[in-house]
Coordinates of C-alpha atoms and ligand atoms in Angstrom, one line a residue:
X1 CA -16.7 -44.1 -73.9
X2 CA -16.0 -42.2 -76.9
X3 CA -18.5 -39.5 -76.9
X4 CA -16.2 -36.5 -77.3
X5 CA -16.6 -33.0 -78.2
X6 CA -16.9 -33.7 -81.7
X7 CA -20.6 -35.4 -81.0
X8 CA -22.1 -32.6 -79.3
X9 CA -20.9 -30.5 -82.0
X10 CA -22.2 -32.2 -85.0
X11 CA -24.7 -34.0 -83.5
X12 CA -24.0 -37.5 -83.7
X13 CA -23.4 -40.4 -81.1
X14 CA -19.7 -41.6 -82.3
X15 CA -16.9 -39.3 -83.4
X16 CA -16.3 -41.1 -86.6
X17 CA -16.9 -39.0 -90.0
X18 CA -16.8 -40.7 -93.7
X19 CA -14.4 -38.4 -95.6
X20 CA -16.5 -37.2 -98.4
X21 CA -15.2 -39.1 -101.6
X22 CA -15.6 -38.6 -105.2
X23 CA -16.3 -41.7 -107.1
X24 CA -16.2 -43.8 -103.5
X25 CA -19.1 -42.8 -102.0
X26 CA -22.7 -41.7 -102.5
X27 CA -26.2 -41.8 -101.4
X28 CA -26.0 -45.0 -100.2
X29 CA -22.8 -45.0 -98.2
X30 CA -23.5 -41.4 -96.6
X31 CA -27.1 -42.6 -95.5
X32 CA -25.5 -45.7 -93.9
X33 CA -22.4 -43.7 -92.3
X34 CA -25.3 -41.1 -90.6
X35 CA -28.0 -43.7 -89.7
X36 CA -25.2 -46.1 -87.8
X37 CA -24.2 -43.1 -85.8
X38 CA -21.7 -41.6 -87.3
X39 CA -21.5 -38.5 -90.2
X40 CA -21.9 -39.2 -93.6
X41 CA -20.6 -36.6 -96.3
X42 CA -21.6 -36.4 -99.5
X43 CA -19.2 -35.5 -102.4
X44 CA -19.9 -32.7 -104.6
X45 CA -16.5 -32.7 -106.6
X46 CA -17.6 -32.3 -110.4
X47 CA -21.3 -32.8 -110.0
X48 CA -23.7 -30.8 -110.5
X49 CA -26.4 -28.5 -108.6
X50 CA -28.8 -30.6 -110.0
X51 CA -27.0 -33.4 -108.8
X52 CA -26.1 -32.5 -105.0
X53 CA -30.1 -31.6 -104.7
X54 CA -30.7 -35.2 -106.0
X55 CA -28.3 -36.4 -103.6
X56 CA -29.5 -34.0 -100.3
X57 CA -33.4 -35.4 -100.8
X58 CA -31.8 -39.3 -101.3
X59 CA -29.9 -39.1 -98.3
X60 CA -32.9 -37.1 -96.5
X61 CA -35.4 -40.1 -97.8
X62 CA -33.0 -42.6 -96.2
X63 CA -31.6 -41.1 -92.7
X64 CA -32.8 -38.3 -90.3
X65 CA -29.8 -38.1 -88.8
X66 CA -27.2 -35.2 -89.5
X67 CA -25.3 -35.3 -92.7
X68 CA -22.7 -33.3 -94.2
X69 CA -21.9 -32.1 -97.7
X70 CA -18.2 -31.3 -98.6
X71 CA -17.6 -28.1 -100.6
X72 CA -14.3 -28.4 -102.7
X73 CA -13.4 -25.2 -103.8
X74 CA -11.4 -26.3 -107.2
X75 CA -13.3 -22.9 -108.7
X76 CA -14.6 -19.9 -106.7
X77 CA -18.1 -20.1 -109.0
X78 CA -18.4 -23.5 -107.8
X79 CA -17.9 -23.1 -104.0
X80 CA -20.5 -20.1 -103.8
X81 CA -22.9 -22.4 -105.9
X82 CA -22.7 -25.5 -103.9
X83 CA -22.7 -23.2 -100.5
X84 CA -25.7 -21.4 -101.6
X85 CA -27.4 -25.0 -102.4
X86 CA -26.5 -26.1 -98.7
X87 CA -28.0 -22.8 -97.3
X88 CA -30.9 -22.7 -99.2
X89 CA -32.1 -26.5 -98.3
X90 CA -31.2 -26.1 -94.9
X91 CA -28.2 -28.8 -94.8
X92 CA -26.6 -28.9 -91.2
X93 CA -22.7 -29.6 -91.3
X94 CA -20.8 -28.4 -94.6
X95 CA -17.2 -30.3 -95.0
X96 CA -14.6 -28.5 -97.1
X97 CA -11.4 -30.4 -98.9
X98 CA -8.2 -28.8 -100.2
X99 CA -8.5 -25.2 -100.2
X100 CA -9.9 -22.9 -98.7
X101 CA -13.2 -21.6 -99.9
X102 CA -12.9 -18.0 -98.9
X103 CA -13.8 -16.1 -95.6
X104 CA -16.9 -15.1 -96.7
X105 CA -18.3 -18.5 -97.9
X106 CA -17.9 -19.5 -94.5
X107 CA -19.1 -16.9 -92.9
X108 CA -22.3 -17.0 -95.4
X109 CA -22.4 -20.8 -93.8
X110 CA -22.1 -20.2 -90.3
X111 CA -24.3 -17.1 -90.0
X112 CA -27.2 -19.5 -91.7
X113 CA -26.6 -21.9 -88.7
X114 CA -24.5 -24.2 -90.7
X115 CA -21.4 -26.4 -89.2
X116 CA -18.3 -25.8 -90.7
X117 CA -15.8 -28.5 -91.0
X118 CA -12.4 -27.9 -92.7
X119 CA -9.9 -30.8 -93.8
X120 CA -6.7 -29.1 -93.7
X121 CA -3.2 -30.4 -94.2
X122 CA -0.7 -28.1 -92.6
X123 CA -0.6 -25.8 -89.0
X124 CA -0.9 -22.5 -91.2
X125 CA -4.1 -23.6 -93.4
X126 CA -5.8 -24.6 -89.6
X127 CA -5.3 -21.0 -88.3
X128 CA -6.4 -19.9 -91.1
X129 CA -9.7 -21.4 -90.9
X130 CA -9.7 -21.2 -87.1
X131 CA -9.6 -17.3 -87.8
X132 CA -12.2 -17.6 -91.0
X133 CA -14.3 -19.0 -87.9
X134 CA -14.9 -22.8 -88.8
X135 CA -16.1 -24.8 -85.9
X136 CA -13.4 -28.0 -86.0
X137 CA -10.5 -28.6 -88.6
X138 CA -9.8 -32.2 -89.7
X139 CA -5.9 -32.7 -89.8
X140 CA -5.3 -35.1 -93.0
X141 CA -1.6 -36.5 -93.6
X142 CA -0.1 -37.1 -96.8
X143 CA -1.2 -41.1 -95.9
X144 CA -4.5 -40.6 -97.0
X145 CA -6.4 -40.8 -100.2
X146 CA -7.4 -37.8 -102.4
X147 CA -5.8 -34.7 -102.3
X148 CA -2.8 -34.5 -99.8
X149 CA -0.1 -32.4 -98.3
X150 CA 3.2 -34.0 -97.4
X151 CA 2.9 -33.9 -93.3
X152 CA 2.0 -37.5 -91.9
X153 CA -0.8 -37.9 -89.9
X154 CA 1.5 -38.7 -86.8
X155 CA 3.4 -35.2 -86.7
X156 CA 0.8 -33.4 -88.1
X157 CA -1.8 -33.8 -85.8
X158 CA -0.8 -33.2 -82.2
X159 CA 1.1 -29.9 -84.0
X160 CA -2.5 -28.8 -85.2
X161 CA -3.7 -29.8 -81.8
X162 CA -1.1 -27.1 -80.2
X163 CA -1.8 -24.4 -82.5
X164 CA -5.6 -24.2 -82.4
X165 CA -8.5 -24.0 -80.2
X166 CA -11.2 -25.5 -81.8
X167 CA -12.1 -29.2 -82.2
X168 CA -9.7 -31.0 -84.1
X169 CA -10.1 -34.6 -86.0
X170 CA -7.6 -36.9 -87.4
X171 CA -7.5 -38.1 -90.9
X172 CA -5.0 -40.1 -93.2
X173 CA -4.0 -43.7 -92.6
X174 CA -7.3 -44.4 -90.1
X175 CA -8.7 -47.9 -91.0
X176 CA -9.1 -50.4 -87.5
X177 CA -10.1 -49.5 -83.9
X178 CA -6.1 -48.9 -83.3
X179 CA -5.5 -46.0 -86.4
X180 CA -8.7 -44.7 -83.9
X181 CA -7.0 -44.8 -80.4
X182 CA -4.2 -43.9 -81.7
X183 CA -5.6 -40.8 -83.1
X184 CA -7.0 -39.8 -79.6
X185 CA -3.7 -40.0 -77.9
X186 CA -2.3 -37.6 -80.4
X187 CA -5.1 -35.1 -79.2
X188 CA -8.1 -35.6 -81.9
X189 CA -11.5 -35.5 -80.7
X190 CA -12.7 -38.0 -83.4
X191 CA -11.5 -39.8 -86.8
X192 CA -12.2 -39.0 -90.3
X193 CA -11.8 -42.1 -92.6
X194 CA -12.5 -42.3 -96.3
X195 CA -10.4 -45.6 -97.9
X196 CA -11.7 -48.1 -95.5
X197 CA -15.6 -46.9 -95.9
X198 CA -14.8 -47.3 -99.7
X199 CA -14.8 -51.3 -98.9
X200 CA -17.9 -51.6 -97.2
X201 CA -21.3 -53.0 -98.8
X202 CA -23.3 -49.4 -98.8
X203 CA -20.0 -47.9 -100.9
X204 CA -20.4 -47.1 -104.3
X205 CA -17.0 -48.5 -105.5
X206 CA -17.0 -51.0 -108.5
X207 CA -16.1 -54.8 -108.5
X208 CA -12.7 -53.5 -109.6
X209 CA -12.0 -51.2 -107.1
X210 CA -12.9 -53.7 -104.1
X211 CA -10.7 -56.5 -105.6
X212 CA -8.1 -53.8 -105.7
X213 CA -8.3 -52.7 -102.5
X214 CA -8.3 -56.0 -100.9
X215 CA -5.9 -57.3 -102.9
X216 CA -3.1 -54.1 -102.2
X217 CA -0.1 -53.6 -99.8
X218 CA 1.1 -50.1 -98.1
X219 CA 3.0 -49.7 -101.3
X220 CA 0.1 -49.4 -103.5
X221 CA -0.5 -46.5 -103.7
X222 CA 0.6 -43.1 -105.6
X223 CA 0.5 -39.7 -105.0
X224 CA 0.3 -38.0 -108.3
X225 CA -0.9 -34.5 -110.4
X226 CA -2.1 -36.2 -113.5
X227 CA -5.3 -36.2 -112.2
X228 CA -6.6 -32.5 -111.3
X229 CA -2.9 -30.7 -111.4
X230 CA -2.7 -31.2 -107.7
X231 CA -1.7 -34.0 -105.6
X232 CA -3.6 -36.4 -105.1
X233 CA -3.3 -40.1 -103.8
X234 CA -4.2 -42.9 -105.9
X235 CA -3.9 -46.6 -106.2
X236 CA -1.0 -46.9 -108.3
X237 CA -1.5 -48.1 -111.8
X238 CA 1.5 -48.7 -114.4
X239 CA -0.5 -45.0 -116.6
X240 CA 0.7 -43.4 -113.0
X241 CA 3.8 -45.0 -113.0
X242 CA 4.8 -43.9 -116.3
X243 CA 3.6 -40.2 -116.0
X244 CA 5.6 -39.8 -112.6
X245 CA 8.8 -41.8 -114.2
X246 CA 8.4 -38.9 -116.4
X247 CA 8.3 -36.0 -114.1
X248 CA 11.2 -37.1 -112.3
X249 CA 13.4 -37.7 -115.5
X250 CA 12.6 -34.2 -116.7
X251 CA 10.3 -34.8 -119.7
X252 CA 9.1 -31.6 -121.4
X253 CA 5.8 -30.0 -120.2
X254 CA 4.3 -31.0 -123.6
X255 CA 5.1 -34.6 -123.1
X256 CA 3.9 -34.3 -119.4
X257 CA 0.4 -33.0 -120.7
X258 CA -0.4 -35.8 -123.5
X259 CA 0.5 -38.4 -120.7
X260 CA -1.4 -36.9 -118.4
X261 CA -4.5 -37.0 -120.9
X262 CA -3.0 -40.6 -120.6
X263 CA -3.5 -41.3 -117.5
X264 CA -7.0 -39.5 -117.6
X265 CA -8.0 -41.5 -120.2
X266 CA -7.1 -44.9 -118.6
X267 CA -9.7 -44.0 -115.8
X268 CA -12.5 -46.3 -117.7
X269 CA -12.5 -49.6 -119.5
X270 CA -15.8 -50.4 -121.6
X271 CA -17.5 -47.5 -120.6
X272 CA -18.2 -44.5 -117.9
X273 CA -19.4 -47.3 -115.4
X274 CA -16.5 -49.5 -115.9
X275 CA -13.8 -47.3 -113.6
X276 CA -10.4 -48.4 -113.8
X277 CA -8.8 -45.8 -111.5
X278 CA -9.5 -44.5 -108.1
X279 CA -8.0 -42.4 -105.7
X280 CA -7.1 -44.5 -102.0
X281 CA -4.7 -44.2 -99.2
X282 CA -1.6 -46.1 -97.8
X283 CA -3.9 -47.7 -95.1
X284 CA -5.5 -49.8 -98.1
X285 CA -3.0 -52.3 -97.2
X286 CA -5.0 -53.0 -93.9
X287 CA -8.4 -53.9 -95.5
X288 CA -9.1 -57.7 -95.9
X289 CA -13.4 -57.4 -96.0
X290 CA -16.1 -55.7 -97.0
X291 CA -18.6 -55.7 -93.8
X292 CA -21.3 -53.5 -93.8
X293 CA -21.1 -50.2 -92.6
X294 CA -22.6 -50.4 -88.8
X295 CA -20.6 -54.1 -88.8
X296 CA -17.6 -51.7 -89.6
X297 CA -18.4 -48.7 -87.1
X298 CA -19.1 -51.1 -84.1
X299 CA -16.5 -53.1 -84.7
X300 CA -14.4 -50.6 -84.5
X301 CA -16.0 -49.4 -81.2
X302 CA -16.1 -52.6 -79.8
X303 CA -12.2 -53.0 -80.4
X304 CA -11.4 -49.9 -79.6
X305 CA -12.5 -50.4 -75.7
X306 CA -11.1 -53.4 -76.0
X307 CA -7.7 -52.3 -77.0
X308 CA -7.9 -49.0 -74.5
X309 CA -8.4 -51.6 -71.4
X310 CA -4.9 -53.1 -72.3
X311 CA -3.6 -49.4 -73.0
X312 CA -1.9 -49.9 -69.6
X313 CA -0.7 -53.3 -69.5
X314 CA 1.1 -52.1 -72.9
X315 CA 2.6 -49.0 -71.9
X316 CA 4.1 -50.8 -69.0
X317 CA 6.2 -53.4 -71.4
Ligands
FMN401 C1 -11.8 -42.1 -103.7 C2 -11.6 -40.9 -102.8 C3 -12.2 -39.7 -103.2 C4 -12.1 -38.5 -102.4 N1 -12.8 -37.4 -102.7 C5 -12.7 -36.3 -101.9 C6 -13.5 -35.1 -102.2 O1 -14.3 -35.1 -103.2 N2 -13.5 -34.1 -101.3 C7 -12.7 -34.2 -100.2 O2 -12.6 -33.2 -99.4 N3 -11.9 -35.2 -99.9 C8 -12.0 -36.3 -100.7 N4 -11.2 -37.4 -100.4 C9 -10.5 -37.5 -99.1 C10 -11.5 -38.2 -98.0 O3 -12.6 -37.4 -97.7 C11 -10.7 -38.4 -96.7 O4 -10.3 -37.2 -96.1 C12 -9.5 -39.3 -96.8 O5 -9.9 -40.4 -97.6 C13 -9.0 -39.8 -95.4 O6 -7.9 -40.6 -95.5 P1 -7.9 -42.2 -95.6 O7 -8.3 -42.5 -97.1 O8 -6.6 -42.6 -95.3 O9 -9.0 -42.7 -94.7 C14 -11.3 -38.6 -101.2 C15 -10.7 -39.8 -100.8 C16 -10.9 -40.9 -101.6 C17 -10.2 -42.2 -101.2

């Protein structure tokens, strides 16, 4: 029922792709996402080469299914690095976040048989890539976690839908079986989620992060540029609080800067394991378990029919 364009695209049986995401999800969770039929997409976001290789053989050792690894061009050095990486070992969708890594990085992709997948968050920055010559866009509104524009999903989507030809997916504030239908009626051809695969068994997340997450409302959450000087959706911690309290009351850059390091600094308790801080969107308030990752995506499914049976019955009330 939900096999769409997006499937034959990337080569997987339901439209459903894990956001990649920093410090949410690995090996583990990408391997899980893929082998249940969906696409998993690892992170590459201030790792390593070293690291991302590690990571490609990990997920290779635990899924033949397609996989996708997200290129996050924070530094031109880095995106031709990780690209090359991708070419060289022959991985089959590359995912790119926040900016746009450059016309020729995605030709250098496509013209070694690579699918391009670019999360955008605006109309221009999808025509852009549309005319750079990636093969679907992802439309992600300010709802969602890590980086973010300011469109919501809601408006931004069918407006993407309008403007471009290619495939185009839905992201920001997806977490049930409705976020999914509802992301087909605005046009998508399939769902990106990244928050609600952080609370699933495969994820990498700490104990912390899971209480958090279970425990938080639609309010939680906090877009902020402490983090990377861009903005970027959090869960909302009182070092956040504080640092925004100070951008809107004016506070010199100076001041802005040490509480930034601030906030930085509050990311970890004991030690580097112990995370205290984690980026996560508004639909956090909608996740009361932690099933396992096909439990998740066949739930989903199952629900999703369900729910698109009644479709009728509702539109007539
Ligand atoms: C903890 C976390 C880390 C993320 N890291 C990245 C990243 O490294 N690269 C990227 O393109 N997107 C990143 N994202 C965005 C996700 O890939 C995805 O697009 C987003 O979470 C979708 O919105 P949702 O959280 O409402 O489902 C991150 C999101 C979260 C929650």
């Amino acid at each position: 029922m939900f096999h769409t364009v997006a499937c034959d695209l990337l080569g997987i049986r339901y439209p459903i792709l894990q956001g990649a995401m920093q410090g949410g999800g690995g090996v583990e969770l990408v391997a899980a996402v893929s082998e249940a039929g969906g696409l998993g997409v690892l992170p590459t976001f201030g790792g390593t080469d070293q690291k991302l290789r590690a990571d490609i053989a990990a997920v290779r050792a635990r899924t033949a299914r397609p996989f996708g690894v997200n290129i996050m061009p924070m530094g031109r050095g880095i995106a031709e690095r990780c690209a090359a990486t991708c070419i060289e070992l022959g991985v089959p969708i590359v995912t790119t976040g926040r900016a746009d890594p450059g016309e020729d990085i995605v030709r250098r992709l496509k013209d070694a048989g690579i699918r391009v997948v670019s999360v955008i968050p605006t109309v221009e920055h999808a025509r852009r890539m549309e005319a750079e010559g990636v093969d679907a866009v992802v439309a992600s509104g300010t709802e969602a976690g890590g980086h973010v524009g300011t469109v919501a999903t809601l408006p931004l989507v069918p407006q993407v839908v309008d403007a471009v030809k290619i495939p185009v997916l839905a992201a920001g504030g997806i977490g049930d079986a409705r976020g999914m239908l509802a992301a087909f009626a605005l046009g998508a051809v399939g769902i990106q989620m990244g928050t609600r695969f952080m609370a699933t068994v495969e994820s990498d997340l700490n104990a912390w992060g899971r209480d958090r997450l279970l425990a938080m409302r639609e309010t939680d959450t906090i877009v902020t540029r402490a983090m990377t000087g861009a903005t970027v959706r959090c869960i909302r911690t009182p070092q956040i609080e504080a640092y925004e309290d100070a951008v809107a009351r004016g506070v010199p850059e100076a001041e802005l800067k040490a509480m930034a390091a601030a906030v930085r600094a509050s990311r970890y308790g004991e030690s580097r394991d112990d995370r205290r801080q984690s980026a996560a969107g508004q639909v956090a308030g909608l996740i009361h378990d932690v099933p396992s990752v096909r439990d998740l995506i066949e739930g989903m499914l199952a629900e999703a029919a369900r729910l698109a049976e009644r479709l009728p019955a509702v539109a007539r009330r």
